[in-house]
Structures are given as structure tokens and as C-alpha cells.
PDB file of C-alpha atoms in Angstrom:
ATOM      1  CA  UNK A   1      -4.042 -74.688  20.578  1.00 46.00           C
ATOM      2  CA  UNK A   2      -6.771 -76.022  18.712  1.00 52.00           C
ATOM      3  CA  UNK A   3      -6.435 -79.891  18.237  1.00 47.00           C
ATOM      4  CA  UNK A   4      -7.118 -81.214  14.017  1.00 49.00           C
ATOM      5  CA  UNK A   5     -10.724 -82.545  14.216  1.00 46.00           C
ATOM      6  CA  UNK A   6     -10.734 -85.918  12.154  1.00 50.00           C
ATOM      7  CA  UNK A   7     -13.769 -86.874  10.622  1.00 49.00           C
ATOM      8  CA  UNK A   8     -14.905 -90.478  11.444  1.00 53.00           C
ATOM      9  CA  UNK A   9     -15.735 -92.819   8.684  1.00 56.00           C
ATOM     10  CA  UNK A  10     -19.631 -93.646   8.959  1.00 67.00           C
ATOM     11  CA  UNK A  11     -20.912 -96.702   7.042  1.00 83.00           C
ATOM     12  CA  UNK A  12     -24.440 -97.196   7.036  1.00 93.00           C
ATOM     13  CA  UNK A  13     -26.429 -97.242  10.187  1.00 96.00           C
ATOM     14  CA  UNK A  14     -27.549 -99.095  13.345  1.00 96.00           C
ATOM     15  CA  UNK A  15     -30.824 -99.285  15.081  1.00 98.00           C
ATOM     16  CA  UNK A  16     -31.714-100.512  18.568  1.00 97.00           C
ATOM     17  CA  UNK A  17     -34.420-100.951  20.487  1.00 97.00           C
ATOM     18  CA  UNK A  18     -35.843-102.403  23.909  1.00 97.00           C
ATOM     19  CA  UNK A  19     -39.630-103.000  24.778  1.00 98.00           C
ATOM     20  CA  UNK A  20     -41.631-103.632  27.544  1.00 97.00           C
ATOM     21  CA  UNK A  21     -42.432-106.913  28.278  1.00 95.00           C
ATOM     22  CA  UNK A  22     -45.543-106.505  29.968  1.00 96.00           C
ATOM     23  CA  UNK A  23     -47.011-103.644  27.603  1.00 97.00           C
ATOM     24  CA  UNK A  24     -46.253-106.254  24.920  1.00 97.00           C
ATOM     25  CA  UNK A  25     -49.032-108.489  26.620  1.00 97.00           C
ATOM     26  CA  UNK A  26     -50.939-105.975  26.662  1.00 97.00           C
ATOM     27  CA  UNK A  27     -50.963-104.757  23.352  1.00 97.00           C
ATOM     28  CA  UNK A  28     -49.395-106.871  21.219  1.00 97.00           C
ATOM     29  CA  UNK A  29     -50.071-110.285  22.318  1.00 96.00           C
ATOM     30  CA  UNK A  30     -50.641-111.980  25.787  1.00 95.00           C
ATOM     31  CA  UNK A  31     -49.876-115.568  24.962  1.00 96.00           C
ATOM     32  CA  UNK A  32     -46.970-114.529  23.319  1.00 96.00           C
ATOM     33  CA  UNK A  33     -45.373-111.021  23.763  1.00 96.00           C
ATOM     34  CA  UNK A  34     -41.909-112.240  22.873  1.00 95.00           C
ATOM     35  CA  UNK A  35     -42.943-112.534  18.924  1.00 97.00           C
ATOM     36  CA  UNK A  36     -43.060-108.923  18.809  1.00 98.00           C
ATOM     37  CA  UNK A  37     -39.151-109.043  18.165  1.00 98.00           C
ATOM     38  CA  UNK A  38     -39.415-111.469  15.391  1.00 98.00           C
ATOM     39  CA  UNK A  39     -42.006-109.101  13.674  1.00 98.00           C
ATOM     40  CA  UNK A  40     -39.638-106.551  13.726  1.00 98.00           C
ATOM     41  CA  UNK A  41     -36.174-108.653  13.006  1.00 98.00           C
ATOM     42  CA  UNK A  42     -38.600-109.659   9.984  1.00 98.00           C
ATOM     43  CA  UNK A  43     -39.390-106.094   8.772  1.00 99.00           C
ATOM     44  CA  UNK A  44     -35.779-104.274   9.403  1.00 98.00           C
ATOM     45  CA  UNK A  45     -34.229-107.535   7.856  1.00 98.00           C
ATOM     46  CA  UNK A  46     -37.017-107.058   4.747  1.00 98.00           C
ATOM     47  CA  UNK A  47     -35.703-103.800   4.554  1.00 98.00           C
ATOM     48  CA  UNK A  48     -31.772-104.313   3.859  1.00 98.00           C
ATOM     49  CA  UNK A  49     -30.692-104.747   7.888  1.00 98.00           C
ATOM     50  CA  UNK A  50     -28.563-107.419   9.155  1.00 97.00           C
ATOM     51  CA  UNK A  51     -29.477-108.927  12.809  1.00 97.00           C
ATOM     52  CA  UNK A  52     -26.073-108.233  15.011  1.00 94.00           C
ATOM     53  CA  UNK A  53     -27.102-109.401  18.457  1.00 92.00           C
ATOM     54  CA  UNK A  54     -30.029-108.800  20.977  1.00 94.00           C
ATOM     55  CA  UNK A  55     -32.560-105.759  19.336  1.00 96.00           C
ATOM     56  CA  UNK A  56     -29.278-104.048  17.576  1.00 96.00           C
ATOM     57  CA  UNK A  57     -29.324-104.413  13.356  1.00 97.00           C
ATOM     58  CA  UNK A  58     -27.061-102.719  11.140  1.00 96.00           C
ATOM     59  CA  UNK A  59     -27.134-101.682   7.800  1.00 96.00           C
ATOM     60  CA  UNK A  60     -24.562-100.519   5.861  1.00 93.00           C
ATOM     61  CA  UNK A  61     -25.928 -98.620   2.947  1.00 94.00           C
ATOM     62  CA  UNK A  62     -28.862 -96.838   4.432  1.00 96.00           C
ATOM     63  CA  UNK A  63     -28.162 -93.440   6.920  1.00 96.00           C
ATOM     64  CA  UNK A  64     -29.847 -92.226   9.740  1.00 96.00           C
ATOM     65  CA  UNK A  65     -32.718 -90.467   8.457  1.00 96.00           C
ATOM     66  CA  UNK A  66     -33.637 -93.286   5.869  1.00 98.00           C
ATOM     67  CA  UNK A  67     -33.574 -95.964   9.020  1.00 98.00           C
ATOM     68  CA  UNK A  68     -35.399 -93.057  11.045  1.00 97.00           C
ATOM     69  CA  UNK A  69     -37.949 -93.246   8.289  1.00 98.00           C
ATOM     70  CA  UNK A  70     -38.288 -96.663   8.319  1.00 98.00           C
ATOM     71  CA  UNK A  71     -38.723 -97.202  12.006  1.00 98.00           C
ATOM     72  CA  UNK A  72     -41.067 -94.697  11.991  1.00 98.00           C
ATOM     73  CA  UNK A  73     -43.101 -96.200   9.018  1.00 98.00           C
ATOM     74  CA  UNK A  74     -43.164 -99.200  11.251  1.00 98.00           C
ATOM     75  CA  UNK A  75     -44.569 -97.780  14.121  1.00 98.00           C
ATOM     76  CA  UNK A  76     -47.829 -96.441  11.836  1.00 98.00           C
ATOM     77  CA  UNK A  77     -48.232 -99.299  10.623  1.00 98.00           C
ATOM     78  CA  UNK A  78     -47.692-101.558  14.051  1.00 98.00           C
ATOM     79  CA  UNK A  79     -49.954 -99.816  16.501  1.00 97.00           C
ATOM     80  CA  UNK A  80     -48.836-101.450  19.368  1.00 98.00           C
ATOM     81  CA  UNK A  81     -44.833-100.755  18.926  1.00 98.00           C
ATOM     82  CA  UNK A  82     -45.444 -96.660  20.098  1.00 97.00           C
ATOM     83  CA  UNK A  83     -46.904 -98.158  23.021  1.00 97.00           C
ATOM     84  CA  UNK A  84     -44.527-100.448  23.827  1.00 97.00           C
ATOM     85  CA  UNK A  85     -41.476 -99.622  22.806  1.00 97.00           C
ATOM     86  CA  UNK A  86     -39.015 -98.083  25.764  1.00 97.00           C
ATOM     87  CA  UNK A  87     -35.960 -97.084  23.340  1.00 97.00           C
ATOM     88  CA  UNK A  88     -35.181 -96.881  20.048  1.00 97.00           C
ATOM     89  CA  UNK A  89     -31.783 -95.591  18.828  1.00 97.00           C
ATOM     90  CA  UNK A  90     -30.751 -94.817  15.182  1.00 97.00           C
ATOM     91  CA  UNK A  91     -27.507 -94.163  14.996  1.00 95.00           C
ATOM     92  CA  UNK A  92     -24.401 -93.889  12.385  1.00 94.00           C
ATOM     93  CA  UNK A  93     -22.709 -97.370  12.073  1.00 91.00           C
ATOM     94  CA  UNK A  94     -19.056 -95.827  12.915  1.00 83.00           C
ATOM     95  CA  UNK A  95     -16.368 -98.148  11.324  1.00 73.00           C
ATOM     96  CA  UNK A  96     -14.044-100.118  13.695  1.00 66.00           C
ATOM     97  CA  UNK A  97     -10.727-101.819  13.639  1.00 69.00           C
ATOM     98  CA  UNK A  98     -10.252-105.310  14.942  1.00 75.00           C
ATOM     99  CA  UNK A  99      -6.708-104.948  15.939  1.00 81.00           C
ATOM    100  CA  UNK A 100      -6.750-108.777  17.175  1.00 84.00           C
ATOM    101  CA  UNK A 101      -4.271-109.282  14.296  1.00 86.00           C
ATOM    102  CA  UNK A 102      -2.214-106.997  15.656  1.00 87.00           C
ATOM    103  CA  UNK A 103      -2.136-108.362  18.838  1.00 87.00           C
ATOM    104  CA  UNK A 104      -1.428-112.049  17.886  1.00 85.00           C
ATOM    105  CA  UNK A 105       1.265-111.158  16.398  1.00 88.00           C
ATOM    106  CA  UNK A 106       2.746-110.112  20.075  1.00 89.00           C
ATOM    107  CA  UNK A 107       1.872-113.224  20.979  1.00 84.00           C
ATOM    108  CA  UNK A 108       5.065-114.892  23.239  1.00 87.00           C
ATOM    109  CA  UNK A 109       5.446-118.415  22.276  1.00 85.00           C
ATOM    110  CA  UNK A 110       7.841-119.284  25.159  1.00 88.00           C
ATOM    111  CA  UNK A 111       5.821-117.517  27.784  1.00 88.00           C
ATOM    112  CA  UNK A 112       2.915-118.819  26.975  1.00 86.00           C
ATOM    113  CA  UNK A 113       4.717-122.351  26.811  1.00 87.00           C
ATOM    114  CA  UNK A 114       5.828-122.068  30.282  1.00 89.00           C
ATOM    115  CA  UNK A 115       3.172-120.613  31.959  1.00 84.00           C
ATOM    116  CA  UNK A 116       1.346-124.327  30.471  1.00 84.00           C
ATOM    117  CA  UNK A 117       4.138-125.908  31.919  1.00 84.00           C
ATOM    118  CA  UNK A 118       3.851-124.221  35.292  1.00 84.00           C
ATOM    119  CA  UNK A 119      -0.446-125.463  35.213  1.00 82.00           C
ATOM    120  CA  UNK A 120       0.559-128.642  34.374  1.00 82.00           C
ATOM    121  CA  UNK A 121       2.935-129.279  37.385  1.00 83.00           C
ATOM    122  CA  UNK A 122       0.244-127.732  39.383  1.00 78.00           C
ATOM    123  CA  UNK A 123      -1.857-130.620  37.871  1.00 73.00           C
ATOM    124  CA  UNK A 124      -0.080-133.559  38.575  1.00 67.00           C
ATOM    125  CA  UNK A 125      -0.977-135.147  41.683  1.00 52.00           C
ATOM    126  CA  UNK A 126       0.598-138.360  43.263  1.00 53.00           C
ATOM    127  CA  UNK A 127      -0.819-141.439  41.751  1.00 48.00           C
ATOM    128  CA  UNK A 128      -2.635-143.189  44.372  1.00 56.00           C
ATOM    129  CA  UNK A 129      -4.378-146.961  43.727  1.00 53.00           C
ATOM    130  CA  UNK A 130      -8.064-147.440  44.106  1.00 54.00           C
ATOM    131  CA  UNK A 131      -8.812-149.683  46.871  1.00 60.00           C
ATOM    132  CA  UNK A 132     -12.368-150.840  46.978  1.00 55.00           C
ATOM    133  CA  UNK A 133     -13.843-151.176  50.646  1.00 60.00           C
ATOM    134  CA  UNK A 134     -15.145-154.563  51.313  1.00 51.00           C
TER     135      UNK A 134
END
């Protein structure tokens, strides 16, 4: 029994990267190897990308072999990137679903109201005065 394949809905794409830190000071800049990212945050952002987190942009209109094309545009025109670079990934932005929503709405009010109780008996502790030492 063959299962119903289900297409997934793509929107845009994503690129990532990593690069070798000491190939960057190397080739792209020994006092500071690090600004290597911000040249390329700078061009992928130029170019219709939106910064995500770490070396991971995303952008929504352009597909895989446009962002291919543009990474690889870079890299002729950056000569140290090739050299450098340890990964690159261009792949299809696959749409998610935050179901957080979802899940609040399961939320327990009274459980979660005595579970606070329960820490804050745990909390208390018996009073005790500060006596200073003389």
C-alpha cells in the first residue's frame, strides 16, 4: 500500500554557511578574521535576505538556484571565501507551524496554580532574627 505523498509548501530559501577561523587570517584578514561574516551578512542582506541567527539567512522570494547563483557570484568576486569557507548550504525555506497557540490553550490554570503553591511552601523558611556578634 502505497502511502499519498504530500507536497510540502516551500517559501523562498535559506542559506548557511561556516568558515574557518584560521584560513580567515590567512586570507581574508589577520587582525580581524571575524569581519568576514559581516561582509557577507552585508551582501546576502543587499540582496533581499533576512539575517535569522548565527551564518543562516532566509529569503522568502528567491529559490534555490537564484541563492545558488548568488553565493556563487560572491565567491568570484571574494577570493578568499572558496578558500575559507567549510560549508555552505542552500536550501528550500520549508514553511512551519508554531503550534505554541495551540498549546497555551491546554494550559491548566489550577495545576499550574498549585504546583506555585507547592514552591512556595518549599520557600518559606522559619524567620530567624539577626543577631550581630559583638
Amino acid at each position: 500500500m502505497k502511502l499519498p505523498y504530500k507536497k510540502k509548501e516551500v517559501d523562498g530559501s535559506v542559506v548557511s554557511f561556516d568558515l574557518d577561523t584560521e584560513k580567515l587570517k590567512i586570507y581574508y584578514s589577520k587582525t580581524s578574521p571575524q569581519g568576514a561574516y559581516e561582509v557577507i551578512k552585508k551582501y546576502l542582506i543587499k540582496n533581499g535576505f533576512e539575517h535569522q541567527k548565527d551564518s543562516d539567512y532566509l529569503h522568502l522570494d528567491m529559490n534555490i538556484t537564484k541563492a545558488a547563483r548568488l553565493i556563487k557570484k560572491f565567491a568570484k568576486e571574494n577570493k578568499w571565501f572558496p578558500l575559507c569557507v567549510n560549508k555552505v548550504n542552500v536550501v528550500p525555506n520549508v514553511k512551519t507551524r508554531d503550534l505554541l497557540p495551540e498549546i497555551s490553550r491546554c494550559l491548566d490554570v489550577d495545576y499550574q496554580r498549585q504546583k506555585e503553591d507547592e514552591l512556595l511552601q518549599e520557600e518559606k523558611v522559619e524567620y530567624k532574627p539577626f543577631k550581630r556578634e559583638m
